[in-house]
Coordinates of C-alpha atoms in Angstrom, one line a residue:
X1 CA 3.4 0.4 3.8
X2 CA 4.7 -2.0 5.9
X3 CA 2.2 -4.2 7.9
X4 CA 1.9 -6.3 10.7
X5 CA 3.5 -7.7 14.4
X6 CA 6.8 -6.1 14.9
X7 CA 6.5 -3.7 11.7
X8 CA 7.2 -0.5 14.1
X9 CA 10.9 -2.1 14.3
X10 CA 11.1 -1.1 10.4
X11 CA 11.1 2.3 10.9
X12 CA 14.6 3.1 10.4
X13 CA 14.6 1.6 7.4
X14 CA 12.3 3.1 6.4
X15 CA 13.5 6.9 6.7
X16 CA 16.7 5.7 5.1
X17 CA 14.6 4.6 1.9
X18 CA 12.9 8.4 1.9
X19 CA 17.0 9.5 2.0
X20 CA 15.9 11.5 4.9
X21 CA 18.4 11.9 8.1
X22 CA 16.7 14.5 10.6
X23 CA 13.3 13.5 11.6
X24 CA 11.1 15.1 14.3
X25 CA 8.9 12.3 16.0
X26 CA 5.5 13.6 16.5
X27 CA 3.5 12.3 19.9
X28 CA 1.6 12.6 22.8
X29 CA 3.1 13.1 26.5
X30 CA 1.1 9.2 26.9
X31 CA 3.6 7.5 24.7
X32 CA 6.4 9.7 25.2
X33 CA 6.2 8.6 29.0
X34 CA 5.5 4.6 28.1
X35 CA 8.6 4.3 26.3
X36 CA 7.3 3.9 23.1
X37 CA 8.5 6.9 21.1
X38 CA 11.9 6.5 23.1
X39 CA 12.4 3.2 20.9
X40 CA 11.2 4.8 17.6
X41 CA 14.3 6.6 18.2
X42 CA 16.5 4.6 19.4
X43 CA 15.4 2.6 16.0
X44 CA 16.1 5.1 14.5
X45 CA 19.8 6.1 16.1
X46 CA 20.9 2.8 15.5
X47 CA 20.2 3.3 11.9
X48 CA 22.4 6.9 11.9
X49 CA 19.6 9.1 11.8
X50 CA 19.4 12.2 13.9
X51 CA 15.9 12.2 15.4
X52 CA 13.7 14.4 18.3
X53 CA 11.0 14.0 20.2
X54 CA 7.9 16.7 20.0
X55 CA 5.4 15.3 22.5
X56 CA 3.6 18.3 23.1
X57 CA 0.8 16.7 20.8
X58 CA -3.0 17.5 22.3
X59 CA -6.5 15.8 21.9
X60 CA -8.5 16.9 19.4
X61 CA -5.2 19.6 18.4
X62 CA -5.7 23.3 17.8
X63 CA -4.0 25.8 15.7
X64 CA -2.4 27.0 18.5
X65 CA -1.1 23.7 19.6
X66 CA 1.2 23.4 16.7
X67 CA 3.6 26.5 17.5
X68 CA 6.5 24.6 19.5
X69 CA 5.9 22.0 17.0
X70 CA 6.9 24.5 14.4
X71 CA 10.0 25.7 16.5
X72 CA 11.2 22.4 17.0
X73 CA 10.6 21.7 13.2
X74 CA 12.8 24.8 12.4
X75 CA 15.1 24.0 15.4
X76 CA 16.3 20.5 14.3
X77 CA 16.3 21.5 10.7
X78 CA 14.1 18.5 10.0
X79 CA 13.9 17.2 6.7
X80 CA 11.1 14.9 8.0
X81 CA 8.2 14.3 10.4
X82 CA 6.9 11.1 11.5
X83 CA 3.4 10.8 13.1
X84 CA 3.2 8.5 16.2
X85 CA 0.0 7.8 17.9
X86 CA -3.3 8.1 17.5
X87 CA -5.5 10.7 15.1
X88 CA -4.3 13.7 17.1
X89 CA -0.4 12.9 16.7
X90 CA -0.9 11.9 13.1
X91 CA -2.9 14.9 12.0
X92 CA -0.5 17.1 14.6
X93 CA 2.1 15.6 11.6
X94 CA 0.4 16.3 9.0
X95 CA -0.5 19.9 9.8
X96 CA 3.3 20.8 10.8
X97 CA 4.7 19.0 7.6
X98 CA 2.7 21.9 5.8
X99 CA 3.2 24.6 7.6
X100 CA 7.2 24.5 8.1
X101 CA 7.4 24.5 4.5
X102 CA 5.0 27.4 3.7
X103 CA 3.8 29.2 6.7
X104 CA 0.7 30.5 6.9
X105 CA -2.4 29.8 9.1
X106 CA -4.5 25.9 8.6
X107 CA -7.1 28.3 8.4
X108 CA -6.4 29.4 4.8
X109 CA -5.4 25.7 4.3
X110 CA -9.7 24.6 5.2
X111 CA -11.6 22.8 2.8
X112 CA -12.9 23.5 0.3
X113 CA -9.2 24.0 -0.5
X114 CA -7.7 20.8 -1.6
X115 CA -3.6 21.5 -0.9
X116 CA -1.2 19.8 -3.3
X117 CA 2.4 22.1 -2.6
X118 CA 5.0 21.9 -1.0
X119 CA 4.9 19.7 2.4
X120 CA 8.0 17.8 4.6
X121 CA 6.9 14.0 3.4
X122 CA 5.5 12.1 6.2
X123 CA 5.6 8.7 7.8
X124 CA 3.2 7.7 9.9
X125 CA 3.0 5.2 12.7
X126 CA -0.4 4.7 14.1
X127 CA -1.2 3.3 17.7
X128 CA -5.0 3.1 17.1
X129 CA -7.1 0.9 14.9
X130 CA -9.8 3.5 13.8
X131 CA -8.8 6.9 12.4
X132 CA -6.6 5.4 9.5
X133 CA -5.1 8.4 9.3
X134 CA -1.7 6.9 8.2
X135 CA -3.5 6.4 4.6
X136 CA -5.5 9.4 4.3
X137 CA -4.9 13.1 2.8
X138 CA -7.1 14.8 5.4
X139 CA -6.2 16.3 8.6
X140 CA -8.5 18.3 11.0
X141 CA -7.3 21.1 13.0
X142 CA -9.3 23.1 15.2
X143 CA -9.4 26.5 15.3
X144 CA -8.3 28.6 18.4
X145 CA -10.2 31.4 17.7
X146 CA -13.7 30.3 16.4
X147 CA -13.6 26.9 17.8
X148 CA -14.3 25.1 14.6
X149 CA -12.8 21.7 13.8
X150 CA -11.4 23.0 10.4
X151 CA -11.0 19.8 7.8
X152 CA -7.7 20.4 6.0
X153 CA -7.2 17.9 2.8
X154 CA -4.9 17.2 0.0
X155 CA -2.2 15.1 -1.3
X156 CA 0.4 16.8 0.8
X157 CA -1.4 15.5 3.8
X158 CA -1.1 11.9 2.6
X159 CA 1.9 10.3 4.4
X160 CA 4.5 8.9 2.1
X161 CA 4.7 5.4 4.1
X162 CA 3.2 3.9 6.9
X163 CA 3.9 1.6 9.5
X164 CA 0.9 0.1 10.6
X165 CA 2.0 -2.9 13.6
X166 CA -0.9 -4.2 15.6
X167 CA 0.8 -5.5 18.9
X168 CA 0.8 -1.4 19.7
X169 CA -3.0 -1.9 20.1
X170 CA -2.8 -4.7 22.6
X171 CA -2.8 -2.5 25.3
X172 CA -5.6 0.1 24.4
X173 CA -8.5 0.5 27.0
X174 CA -11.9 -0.9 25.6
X175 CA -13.6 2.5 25.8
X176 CA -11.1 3.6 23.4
X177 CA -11.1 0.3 21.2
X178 CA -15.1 0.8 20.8
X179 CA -14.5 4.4 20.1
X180 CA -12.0 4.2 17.7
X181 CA -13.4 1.0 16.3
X182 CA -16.9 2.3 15.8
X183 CA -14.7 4.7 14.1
X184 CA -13.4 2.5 11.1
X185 CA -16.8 1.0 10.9
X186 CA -18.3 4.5 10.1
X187 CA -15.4 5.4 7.7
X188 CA -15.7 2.1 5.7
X189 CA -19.7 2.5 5.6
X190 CA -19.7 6.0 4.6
X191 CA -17.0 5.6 2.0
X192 CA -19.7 3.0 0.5
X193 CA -22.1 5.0 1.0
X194 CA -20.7 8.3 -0.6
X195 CA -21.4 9.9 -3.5
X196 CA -18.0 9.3 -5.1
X197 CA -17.7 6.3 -4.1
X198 CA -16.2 4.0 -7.1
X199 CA -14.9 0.0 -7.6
X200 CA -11.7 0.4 -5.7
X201 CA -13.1 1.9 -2.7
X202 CA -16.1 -0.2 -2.4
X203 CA -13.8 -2.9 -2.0
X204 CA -11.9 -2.2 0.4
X205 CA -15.0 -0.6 2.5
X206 CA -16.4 -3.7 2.5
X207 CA -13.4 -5.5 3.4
X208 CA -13.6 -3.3 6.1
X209 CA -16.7 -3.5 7.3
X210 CA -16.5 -7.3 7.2
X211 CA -13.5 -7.9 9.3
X212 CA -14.8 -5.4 12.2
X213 CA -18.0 -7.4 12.3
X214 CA -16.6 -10.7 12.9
X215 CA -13.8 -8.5 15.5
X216 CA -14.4 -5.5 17.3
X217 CA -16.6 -6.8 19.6
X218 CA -13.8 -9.6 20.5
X219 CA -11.4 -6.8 20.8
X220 CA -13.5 -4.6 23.1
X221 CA -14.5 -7.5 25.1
X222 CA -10.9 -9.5 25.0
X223 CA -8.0 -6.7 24.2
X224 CA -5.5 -9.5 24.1
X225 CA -6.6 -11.1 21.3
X226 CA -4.0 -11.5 18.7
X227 CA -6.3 -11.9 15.7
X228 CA -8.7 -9.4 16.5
X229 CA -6.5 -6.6 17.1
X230 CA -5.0 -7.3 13.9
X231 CA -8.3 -7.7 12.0
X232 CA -9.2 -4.5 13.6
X233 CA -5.5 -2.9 12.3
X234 CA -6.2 -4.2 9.1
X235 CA -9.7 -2.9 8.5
X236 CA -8.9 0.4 9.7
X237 CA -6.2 0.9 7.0
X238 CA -8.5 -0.4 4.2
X239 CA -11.6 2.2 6.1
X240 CA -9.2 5.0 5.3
X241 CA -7.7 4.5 1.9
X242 CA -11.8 4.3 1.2
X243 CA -12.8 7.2 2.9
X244 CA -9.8 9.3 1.6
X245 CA -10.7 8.2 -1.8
X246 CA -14.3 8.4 -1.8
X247 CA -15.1 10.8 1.2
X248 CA -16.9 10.4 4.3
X249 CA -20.7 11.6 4.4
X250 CA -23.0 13.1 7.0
X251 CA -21.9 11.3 10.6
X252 CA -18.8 13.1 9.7
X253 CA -20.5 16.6 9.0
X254 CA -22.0 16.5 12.1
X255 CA -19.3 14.8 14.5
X256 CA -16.8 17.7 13.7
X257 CA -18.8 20.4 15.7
X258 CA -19.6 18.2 18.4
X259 CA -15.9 17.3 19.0
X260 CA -15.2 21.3 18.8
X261 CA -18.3 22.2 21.3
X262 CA -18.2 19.8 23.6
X263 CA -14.9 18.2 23.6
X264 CA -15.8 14.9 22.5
X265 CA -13.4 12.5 21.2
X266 CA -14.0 11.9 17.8
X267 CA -14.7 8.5 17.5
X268 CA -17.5 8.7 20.0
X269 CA -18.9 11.5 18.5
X270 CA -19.3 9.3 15.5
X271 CA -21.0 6.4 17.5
X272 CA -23.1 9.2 19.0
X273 CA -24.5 9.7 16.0
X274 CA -23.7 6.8 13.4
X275 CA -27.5 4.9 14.0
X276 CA -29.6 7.8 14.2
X277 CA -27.9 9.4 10.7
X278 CA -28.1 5.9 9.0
X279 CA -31.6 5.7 9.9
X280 CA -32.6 9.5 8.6
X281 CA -30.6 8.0 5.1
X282 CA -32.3 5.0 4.4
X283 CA -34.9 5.1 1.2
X284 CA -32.2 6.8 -0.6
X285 CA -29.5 4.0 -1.0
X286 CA -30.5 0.7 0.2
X287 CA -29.0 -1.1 -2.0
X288 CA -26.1 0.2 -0.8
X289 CA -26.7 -0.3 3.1
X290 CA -27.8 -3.5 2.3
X291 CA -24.5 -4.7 0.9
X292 CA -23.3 -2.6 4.3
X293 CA -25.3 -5.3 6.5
X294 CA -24.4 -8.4 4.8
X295 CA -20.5 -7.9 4.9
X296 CA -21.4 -6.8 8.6
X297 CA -22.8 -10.2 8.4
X298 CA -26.5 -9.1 9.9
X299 CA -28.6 -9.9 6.8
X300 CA -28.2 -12.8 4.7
X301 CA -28.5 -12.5 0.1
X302 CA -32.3 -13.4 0.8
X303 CA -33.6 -10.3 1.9
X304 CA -34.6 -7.5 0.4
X305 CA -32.5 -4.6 0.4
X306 CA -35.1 -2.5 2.6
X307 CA -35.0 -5.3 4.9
X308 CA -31.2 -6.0 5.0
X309 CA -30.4 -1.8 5.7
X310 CA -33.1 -1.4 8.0
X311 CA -31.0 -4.5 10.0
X312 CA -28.0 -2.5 9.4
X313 CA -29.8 0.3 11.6
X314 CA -30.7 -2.8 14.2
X315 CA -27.1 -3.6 14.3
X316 CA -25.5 0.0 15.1
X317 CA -28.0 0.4 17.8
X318 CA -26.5 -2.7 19.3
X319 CA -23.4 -1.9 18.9
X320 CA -23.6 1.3 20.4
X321 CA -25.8 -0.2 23.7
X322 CA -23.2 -3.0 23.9
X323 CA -20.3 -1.0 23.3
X324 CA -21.5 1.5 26.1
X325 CA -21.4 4.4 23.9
X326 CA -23.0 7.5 25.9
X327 CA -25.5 10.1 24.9
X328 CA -24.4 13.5 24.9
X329 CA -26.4 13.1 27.8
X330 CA -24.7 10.9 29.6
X331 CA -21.5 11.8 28.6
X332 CA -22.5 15.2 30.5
X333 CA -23.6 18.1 28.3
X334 CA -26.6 19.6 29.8
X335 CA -29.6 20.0 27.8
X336 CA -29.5 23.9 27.5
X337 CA -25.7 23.7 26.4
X338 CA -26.6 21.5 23.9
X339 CA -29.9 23.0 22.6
X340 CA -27.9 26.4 22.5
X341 CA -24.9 25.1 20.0
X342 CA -27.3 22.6 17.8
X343 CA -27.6 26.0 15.4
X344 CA -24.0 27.2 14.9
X345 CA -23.2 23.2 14.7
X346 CA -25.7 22.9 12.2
X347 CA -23.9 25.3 10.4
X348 CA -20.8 24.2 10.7
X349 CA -21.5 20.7 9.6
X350 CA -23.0 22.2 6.4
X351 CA -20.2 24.4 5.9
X352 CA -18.0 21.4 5.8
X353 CA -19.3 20.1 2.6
X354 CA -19.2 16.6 3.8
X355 CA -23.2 16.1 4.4
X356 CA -23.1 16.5 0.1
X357 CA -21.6 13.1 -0.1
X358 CA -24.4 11.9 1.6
X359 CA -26.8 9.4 -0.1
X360 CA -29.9 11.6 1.5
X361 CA -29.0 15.2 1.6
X362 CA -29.8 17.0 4.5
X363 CA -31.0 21.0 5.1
X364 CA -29.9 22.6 8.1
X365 CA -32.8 22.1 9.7
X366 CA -32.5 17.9 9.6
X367 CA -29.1 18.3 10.7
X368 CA -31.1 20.4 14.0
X369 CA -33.6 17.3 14.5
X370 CA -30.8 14.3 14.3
X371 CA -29.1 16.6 16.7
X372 CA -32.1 17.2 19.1
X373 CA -32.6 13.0 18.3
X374 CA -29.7 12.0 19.4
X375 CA -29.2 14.2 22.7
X376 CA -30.6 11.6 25.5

């Protein structure tokens, strides 16, 4: 890993390290348009190295998005991808550094199947601070022809470095910094949260989740703050080495299908969702929310641990009201499109093993009533 200002002018260097000479540089049409993947290859030229440009990258990508990806893959003979961008361009990476070695559908490749072949190795190069994607082995795909948001995991996923450089945050919108912040917070709190959570990941969850409390609201409210965009870098990476080690829990379960249904960016879905959920958990872990709420910084060592998670709840709810983060509601899904999926989503998130982790454990018909809860 390499980390911090001015990292992203390391890349080069970094390929040459992996002995690799041919890399296809996986993005959206946003950054292939601001210039920024143009200099990851001119980095990269002036180093010797052969590279392309696959910008064909979508929100939220599909099964069927990754095709030219493939071709281009095959085309340039690339002996390695690098993932630029946010969650979609990363996990876009991930999913094609499998599949041009073994073919195949991501739909075979869906947990519970934990891959560990063959894979082109990966560098990733994220432009967010919230998916931490560039330290995970998980990568969710959608599915073109059932519409579900297919979670894909394994060491093959995991990148093999990472380039994680803050000033390519300085410019994100503050929708997008609370989306993708709320993000991190959920991943560090869930990893702490999990069932298989252990030492190493509750430290760096609650490194996490103490660095976004005294930041992200700085960042949404100030994007040109230097300290809290790289606060906010930081405690995304150390969110997803937890989560990939320890696993995220129920938000997650039930985000996925929302994301599929109703096109909602992932991030948000989570914020949706993240105070409601915590709230249905609490009584079965509050020792474990509590320590959540005091490296948050909302409850101090003198309260009780019932008292210290049930701030943690107070806290997410003003996060989400400060942070604007809409209802599904608001955001526009109408009440009979909503009631309509809430069963096949239900489904779905149980079908994704993820609620398991969870320190209550839900039926399918809890996951209904937080859905129907969270709605308007």
């Amino acid at each position: 890993m390499h980390v911090g200002g001015g990292a992203i002018r390391r890349v080069g260097e970094v390929v040459k390290s992996l002995d690799a000479s041919r890399p296809v540089v996986v993005t959206d049409a946003f950054l292939a348009t601001t210039g920024v993947a143009q200099s990851v290859v001119d980095d990269l030229s002036a180093q010797g190295i052969d590279a392309v440009i696959f910008s064909g990258t979508v929100p939220d990508p599909t099964s069927g998005s990754l095709d030219l990806g493939l071709e281009m893959i095959r085309d340039h003979r690339a002996d390695i991808v690098i993932g630029l961008g946010g969650g979609s361009p990363i996990d876009t990476a991930k999913a094609l550094a499998v599949l041009a070695v073994i073919g195949g559908s991501m739909r075979d490749l869906k947990a519970p199947v934990s891959y560990a072949g063959e894979a082109l190795p990966i560098v990733a190069i994220p432009t967010t601070a919230g998916t931490g994607s560039e330290a995970t082995q998980f990568t969710v795909i959608s599915d073109d022809e059932t519409g579900e948001k297919m979670l894909c995991g394994g060491p093959s996923y995991l990148p093999v470095a990472a380039v994680v450089d803050y000033e390519l945050t300085l410019t994100m919108p503050a929708r997008l910094t609370a989306d993708t912040g709320i993000d991190a917070l959920t991943h560090a709190v869930e990893a702490y949260v999990s069932k298989k959570a252990n030492g190493f990941t509750d430290a760096l969850a609650l490194g996490a989740i103490g660095a976004i409390g005294k930041h992200l609201r700085t960042a949404y409210f100030d994007g040109a703050n230097v300290e809290a965009r790289a606060a906010m870098m930081q405690a995304a990476t150390y969110a997803g080495i937890a989560f990939s080690n320890a696993s995220v829990a129920l938000v997650h379960a039930m985000s996925r299908p929302i994301g599929a249904h109703f096109h909602v960016a992932h991030g948000m879905a989570n914020a949706m969702l993240f105070t409601e959920v915590t709230r249905y958990s609490l009584g079965a872990a509050d020792d474990r929310y509590a320590a959540c709420a005091r490296a948050l910084g909302v409850a101090d060592a003198a309260a009780s641990d019932a008292a210290a998670a049930e701030s943690l709840v107070r806290e997410l709810q003003a996060l989400k009201l400060e942070l604007e983060v809409p209802t599904p509601q608001r955001f526009g899904v109408t009440a009979e499109a909503w009631e309509a999926a809430i069963p096949e989503m239900a489904q779905q998130a149980i079908a994704s093993g993820s609620h398991l982790n969870n320190p209550r454990v839900p039926t399918a018909a809890d996951i209904e009533t937080l859905y129907r809860a969270i709605y308007n």
